CSV table of N, CA and C in Angstrom, one decimal:
chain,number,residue,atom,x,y,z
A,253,UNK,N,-77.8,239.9,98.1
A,253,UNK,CA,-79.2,240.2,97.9
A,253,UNK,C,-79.4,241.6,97.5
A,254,UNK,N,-78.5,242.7,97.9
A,254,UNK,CA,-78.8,243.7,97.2
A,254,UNK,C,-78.7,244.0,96.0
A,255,UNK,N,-77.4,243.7,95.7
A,255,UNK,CA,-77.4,243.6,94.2
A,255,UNK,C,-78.1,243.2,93.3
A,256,UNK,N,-79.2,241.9,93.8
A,256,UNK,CA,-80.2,241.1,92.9
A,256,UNK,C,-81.2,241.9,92.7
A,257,UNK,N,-81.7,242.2,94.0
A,257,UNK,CA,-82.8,242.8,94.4
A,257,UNK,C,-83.4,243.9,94.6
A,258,UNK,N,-82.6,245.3,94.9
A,258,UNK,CA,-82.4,246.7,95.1
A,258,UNK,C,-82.4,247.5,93.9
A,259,UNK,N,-83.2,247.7,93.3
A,259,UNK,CA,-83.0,248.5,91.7
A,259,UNK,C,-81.8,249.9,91.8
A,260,UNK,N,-81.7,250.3,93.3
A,260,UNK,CA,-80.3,251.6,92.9
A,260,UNK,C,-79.1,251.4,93.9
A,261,UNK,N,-79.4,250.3,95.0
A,261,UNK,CA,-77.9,250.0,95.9
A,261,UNK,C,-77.0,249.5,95.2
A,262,UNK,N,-76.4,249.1,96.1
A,262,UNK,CA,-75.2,248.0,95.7
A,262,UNK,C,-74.5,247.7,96.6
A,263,UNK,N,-74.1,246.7,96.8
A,263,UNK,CA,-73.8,246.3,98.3
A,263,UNK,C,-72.2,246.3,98.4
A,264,UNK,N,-72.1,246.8,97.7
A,264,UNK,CA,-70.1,247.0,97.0
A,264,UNK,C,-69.9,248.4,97.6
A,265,UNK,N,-71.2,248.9,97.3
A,265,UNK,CA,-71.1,250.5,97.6
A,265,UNK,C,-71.8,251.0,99.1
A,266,UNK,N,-71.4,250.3,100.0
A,266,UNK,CA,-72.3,250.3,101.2
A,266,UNK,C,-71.3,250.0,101.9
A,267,UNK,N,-70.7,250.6,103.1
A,267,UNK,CA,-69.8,249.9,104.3
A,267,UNK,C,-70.5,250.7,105.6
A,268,UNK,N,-69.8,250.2,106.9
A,268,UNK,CA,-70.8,250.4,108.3
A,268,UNK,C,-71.0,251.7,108.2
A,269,UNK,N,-70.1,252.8,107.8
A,269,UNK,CA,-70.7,254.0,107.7
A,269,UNK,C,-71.9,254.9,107.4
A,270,UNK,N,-72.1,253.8,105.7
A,270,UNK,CA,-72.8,254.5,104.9
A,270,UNK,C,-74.4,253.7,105.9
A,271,UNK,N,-74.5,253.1,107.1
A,271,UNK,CA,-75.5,252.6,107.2
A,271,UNK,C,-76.7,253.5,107.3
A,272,UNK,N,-77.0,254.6,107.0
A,272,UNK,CA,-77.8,255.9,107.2
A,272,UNK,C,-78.5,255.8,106.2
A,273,UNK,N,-77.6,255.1,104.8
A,273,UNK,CA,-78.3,255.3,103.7
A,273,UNK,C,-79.4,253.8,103.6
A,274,UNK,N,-78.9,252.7,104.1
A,274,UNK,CA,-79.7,252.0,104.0
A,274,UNK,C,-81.1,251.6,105.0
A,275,UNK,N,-82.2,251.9,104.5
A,275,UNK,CA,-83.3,252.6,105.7
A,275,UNK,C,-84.1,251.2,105.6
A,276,UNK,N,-85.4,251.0,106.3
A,276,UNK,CA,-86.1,250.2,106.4
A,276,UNK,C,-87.4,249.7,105.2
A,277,UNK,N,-87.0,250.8,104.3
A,277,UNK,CA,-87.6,250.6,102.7
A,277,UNK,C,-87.0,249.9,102.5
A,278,UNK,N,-85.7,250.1,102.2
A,278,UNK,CA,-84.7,249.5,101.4
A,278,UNK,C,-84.9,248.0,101.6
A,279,UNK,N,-85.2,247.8,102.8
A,279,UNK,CA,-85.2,246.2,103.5
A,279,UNK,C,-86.2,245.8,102.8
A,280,UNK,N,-87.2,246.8,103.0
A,280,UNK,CA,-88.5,245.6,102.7
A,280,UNK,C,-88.6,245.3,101.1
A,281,UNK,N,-88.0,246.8,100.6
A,281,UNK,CA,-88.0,246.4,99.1
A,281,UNK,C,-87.6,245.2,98.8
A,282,UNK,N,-86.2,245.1,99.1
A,282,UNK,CA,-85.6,243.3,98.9
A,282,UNK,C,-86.4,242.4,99.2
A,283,UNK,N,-87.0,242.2,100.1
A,283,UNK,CA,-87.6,241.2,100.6
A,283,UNK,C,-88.9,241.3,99.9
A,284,UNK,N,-89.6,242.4,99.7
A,284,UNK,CA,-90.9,242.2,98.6
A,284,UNK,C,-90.4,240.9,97.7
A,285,UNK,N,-89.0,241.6,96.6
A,285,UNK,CA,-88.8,241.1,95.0
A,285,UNK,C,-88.3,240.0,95.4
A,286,UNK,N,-87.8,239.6,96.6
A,286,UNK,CA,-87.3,237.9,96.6
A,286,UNK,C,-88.2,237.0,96.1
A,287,UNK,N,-89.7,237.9,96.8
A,287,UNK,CA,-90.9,237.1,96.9
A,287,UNK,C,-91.6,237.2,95.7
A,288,UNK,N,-90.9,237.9,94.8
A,288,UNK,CA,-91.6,238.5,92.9
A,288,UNK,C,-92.7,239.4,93.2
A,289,UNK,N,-92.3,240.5,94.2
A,289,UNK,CA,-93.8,241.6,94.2
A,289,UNK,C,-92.9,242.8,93.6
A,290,UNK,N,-93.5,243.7,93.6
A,290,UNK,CA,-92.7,244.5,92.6
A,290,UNK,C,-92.9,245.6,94.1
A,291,UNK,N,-93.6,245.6,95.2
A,291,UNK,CA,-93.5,246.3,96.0
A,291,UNK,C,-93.7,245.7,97.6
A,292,UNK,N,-93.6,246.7,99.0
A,292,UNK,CA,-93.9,246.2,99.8
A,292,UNK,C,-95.2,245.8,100.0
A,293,UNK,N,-96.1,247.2,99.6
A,293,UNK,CA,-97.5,246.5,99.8
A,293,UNK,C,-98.2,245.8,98.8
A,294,UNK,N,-97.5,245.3,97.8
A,294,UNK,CA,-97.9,244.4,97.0
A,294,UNK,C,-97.6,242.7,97.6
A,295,UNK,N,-96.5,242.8,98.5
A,295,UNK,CA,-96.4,241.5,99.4
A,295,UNK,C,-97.3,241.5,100.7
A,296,UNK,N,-97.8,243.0,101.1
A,296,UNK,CA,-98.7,242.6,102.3
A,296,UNK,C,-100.1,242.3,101.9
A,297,UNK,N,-100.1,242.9,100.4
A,297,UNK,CA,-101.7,242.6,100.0
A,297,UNK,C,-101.6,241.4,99.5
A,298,UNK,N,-101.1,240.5,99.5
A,298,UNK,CA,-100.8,239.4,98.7
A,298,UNK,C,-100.8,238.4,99.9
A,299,UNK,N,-100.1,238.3,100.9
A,299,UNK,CA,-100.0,237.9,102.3
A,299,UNK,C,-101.1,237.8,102.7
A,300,UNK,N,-102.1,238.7,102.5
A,300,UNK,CA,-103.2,239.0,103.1
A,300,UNK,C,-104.2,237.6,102.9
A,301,UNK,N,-104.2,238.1,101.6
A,301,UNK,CA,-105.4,237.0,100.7
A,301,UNK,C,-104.9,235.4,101.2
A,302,UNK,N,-103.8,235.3,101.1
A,302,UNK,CA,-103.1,234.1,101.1
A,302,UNK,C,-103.7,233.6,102.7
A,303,UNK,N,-103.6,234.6,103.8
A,303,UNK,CA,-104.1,234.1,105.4
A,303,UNK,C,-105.8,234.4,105.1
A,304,UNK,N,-106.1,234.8,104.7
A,304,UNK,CA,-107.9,235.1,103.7
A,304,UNK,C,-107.9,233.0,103.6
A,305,UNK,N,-107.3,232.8,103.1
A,305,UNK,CA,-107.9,231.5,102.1
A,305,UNK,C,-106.8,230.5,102.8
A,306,UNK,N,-106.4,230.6,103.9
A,306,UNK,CA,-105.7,229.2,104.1
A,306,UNK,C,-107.2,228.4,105.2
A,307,UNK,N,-106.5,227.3,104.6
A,307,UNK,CA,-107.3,226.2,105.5
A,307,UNK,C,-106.4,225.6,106.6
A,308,UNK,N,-106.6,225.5,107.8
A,308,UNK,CA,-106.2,224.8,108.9
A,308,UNK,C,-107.4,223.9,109.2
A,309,UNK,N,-107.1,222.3,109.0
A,309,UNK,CA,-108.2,221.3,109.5
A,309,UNK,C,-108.2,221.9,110.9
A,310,UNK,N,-109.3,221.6,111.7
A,310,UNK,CA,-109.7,221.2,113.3
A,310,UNK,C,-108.6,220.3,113.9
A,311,UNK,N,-108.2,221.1,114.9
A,311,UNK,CA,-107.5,220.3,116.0
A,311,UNK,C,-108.3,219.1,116.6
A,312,UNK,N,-107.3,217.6,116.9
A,312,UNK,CA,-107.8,216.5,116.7
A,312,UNK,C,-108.2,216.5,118.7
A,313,UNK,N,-109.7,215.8,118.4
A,313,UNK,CA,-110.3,215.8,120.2
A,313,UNK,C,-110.2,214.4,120.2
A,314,UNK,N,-110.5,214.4,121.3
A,314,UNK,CA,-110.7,212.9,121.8
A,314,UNK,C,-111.6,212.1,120.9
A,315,UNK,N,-111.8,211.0,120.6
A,315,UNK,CA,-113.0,210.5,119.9
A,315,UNK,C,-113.8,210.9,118.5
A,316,UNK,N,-113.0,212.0,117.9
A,316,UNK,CA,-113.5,213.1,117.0
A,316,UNK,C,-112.7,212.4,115.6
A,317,UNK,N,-113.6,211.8,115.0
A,317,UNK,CA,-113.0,211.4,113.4
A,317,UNK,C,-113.5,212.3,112.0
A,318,UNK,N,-113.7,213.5,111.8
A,318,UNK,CA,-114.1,214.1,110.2
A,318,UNK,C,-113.2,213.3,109.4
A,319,UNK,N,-113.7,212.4,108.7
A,319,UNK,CA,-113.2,211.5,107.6
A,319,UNK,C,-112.9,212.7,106.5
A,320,UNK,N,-113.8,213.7,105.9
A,320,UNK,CA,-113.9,214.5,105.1
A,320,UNK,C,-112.7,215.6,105.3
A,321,UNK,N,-112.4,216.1,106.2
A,321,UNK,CA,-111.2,216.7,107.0
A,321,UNK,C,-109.7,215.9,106.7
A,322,UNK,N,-110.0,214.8,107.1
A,322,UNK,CA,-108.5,213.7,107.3
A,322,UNK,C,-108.3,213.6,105.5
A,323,UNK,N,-109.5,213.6,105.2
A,323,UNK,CA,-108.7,213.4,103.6
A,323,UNK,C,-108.0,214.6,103.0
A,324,UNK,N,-108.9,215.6,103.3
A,324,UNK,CA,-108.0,216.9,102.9
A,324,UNK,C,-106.9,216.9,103.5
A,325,UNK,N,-106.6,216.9,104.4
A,325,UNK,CA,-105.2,217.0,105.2
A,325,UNK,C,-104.2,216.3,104.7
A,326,UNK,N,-104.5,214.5,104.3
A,326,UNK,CA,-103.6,213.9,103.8
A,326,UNK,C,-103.4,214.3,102.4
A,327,UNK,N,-104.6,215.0,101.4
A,327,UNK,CA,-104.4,214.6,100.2
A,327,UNK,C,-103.2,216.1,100.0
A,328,UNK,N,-103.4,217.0,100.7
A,328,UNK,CA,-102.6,218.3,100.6
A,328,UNK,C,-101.3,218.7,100.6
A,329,UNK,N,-100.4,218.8,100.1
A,329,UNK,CA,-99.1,219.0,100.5
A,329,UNK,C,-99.1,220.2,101.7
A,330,UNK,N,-98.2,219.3,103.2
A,330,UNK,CA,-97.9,219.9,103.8
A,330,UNK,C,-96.6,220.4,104.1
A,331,UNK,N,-96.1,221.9,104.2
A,331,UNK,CA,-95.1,221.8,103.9
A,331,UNK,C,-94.0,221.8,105.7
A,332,UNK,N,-94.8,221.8,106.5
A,332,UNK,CA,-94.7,221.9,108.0
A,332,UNK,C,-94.7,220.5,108.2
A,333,UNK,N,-95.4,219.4,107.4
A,333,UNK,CA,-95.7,217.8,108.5
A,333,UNK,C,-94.3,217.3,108.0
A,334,UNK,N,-94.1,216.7,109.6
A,334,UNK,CA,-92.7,215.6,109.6
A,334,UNK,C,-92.9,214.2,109.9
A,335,UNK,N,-94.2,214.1,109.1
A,335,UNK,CA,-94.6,212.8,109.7
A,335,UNK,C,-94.1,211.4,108.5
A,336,UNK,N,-95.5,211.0,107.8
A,336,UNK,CA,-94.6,210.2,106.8
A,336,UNK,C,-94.5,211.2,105.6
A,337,UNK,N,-94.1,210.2,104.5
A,337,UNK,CA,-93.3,211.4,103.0
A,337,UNK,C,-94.8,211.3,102.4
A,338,UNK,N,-94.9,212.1,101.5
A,338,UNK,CA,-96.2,212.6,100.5
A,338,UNK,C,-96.6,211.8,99.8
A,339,UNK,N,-96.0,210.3,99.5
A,339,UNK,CA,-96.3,209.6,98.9
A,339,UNK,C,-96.9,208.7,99.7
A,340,UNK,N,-96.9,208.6,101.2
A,340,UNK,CA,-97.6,207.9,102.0
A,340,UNK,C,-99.1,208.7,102.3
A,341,UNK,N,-98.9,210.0,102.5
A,341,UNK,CA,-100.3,210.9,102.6
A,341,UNK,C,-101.1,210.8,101.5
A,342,UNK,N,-100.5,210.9,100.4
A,342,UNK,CA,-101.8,210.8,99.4
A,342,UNK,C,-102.1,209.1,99.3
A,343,UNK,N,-101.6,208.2,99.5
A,343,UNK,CA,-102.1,206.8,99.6
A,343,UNK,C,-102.9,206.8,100.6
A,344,UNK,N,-102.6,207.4,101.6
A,344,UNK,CA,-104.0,207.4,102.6
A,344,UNK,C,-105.0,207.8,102.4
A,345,UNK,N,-104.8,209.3,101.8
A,345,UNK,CA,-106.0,209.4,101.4
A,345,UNK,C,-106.7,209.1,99.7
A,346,UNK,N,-105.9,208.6,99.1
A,346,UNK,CA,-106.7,207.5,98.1
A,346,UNK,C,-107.4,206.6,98.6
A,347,UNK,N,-106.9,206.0,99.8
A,347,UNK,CA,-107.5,204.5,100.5
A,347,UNK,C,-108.9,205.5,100.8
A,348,UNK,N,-109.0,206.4,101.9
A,348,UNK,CA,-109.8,206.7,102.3
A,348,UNK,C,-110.8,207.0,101.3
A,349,UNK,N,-110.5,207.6,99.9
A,349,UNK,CA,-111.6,207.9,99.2
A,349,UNK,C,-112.3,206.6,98.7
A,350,UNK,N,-111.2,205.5,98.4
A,350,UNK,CA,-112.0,204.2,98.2
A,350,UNK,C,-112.8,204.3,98.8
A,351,UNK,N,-112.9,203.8,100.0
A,351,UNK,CA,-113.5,203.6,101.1
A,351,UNK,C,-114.9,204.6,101.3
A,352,UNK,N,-114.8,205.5,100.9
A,352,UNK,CA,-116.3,206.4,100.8
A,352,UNK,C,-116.1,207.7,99.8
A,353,UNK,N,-116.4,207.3,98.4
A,353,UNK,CA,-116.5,207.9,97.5
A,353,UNK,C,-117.1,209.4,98.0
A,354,UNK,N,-118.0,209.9,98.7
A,354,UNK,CA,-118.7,210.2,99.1
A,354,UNK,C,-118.1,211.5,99.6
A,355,UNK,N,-117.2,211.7,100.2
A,355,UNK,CA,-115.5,212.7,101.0
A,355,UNK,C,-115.8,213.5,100.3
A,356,UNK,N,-115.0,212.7,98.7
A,356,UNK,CA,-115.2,213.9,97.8
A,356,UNK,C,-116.6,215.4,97.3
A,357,UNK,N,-117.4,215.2,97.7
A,357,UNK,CA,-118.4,215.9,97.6
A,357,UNK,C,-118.9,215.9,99.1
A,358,UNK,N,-118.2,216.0,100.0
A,358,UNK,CA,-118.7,216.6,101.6
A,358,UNK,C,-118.2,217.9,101.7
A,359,UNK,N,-117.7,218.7,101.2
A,359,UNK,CA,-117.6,219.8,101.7
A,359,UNK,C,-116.9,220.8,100.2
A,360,UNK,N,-116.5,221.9,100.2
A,360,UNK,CA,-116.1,222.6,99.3
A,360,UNK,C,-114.9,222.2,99.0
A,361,UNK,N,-114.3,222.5,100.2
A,361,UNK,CA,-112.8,222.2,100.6
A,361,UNK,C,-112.3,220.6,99.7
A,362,UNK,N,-113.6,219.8,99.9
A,362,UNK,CA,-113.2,218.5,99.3
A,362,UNK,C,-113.0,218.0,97.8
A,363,UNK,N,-114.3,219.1,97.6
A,363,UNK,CA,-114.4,218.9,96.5
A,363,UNK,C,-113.4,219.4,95.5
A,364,UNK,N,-112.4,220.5,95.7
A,364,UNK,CA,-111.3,221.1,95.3
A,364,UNK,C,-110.4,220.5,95.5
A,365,UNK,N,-110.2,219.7,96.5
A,365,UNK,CA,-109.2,218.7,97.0
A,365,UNK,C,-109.1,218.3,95.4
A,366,UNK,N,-110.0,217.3,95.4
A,366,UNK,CA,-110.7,216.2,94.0
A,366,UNK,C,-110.1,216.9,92.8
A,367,UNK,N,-110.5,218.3,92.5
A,367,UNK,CA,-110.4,218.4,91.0
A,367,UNK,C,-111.9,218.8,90.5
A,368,UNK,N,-112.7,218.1,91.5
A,368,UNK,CA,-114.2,218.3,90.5
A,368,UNK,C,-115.1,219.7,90.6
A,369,UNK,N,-114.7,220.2,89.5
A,369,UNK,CA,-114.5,221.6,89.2
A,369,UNK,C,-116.2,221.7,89.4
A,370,UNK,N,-117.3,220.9,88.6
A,370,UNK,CA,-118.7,220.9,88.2
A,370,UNK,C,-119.3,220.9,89.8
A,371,UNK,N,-118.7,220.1,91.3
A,371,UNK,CA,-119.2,220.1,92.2
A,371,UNK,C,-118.9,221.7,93.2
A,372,UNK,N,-117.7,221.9,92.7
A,372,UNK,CA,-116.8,223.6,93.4
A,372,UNK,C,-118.1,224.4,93.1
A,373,UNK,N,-118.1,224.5,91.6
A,373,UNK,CA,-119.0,225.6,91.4
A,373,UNK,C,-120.7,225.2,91.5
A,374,UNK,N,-120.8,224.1,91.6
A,374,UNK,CA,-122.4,224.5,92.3
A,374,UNK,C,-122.7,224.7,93.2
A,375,UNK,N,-121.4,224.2,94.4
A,375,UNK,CA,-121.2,225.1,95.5
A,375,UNK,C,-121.2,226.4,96.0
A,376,UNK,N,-120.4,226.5,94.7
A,376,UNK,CA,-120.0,228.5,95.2
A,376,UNK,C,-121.8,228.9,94.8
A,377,UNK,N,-122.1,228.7,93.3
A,377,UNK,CA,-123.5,229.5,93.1
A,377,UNK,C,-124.8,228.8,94.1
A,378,UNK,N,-124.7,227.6,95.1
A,378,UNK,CA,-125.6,227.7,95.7
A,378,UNK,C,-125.6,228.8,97.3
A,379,UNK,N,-124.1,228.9,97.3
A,379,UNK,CA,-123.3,229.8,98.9
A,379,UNK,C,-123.7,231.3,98.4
């Protein structure tokens, strides 16, 4: 990884001695460009926006059905769920949209889900 990723090491040129030279820049540098930032804080500013705009549905209560919620969830690629494969989540939530056209235009979230770009933004310019 150094060699890929380190614009002046080399990992040829590094043994346990030389560990003085390799400091905790060095680390994050690598780890920035694995991620294609050209810097550290270009991956923490980037990180940032990313926890800025994630969506977590509501944890499920007793009795508590958001249809509008459950569709997003299924229609989304998750990359954490071990439940069924993504070809069964988005059938679900196709079925569900059958079933209430309506989903799609319940919320922002939903409506982005969908694609329908004309309902996002009359959203945003009425928010």
């Amino acid at each position: 990884m150094v060699d890929e990723f380190h614009p002046r090491l080399r990992a040829s040129e590094l043994d346990d001695a030389d560990s003085d030279r390799f400091k905790l820049s060095d680390a994050q540098l690598i780890i920035a460009r694995m991620y294609r930032c050209d810097s550290w804080n270009e991956l923490r500013n980037h990180l940032k926006v990313v926890i800025d705009f994630t969506f977590t549905p509501r944890a499920e209560e007793p009795d508590y059905v958001d249809f509008s919620e459950s569709f997003i969830e299924l229609a989304c690629l998750n990359y954490a769920e071990n439940g069924p494969n993504p070809h069964d989540r988005v059938g679900r939530a196709h079925d569900l949209l059958v079933a209430d056209p309506t989903l799609s235009s319940g919320s922002l979230e939903a409506a982005a889900t969908v694609g329908d770009h004309g309902a996002v933004d009359a959203m945003l310019r009425r928010s």
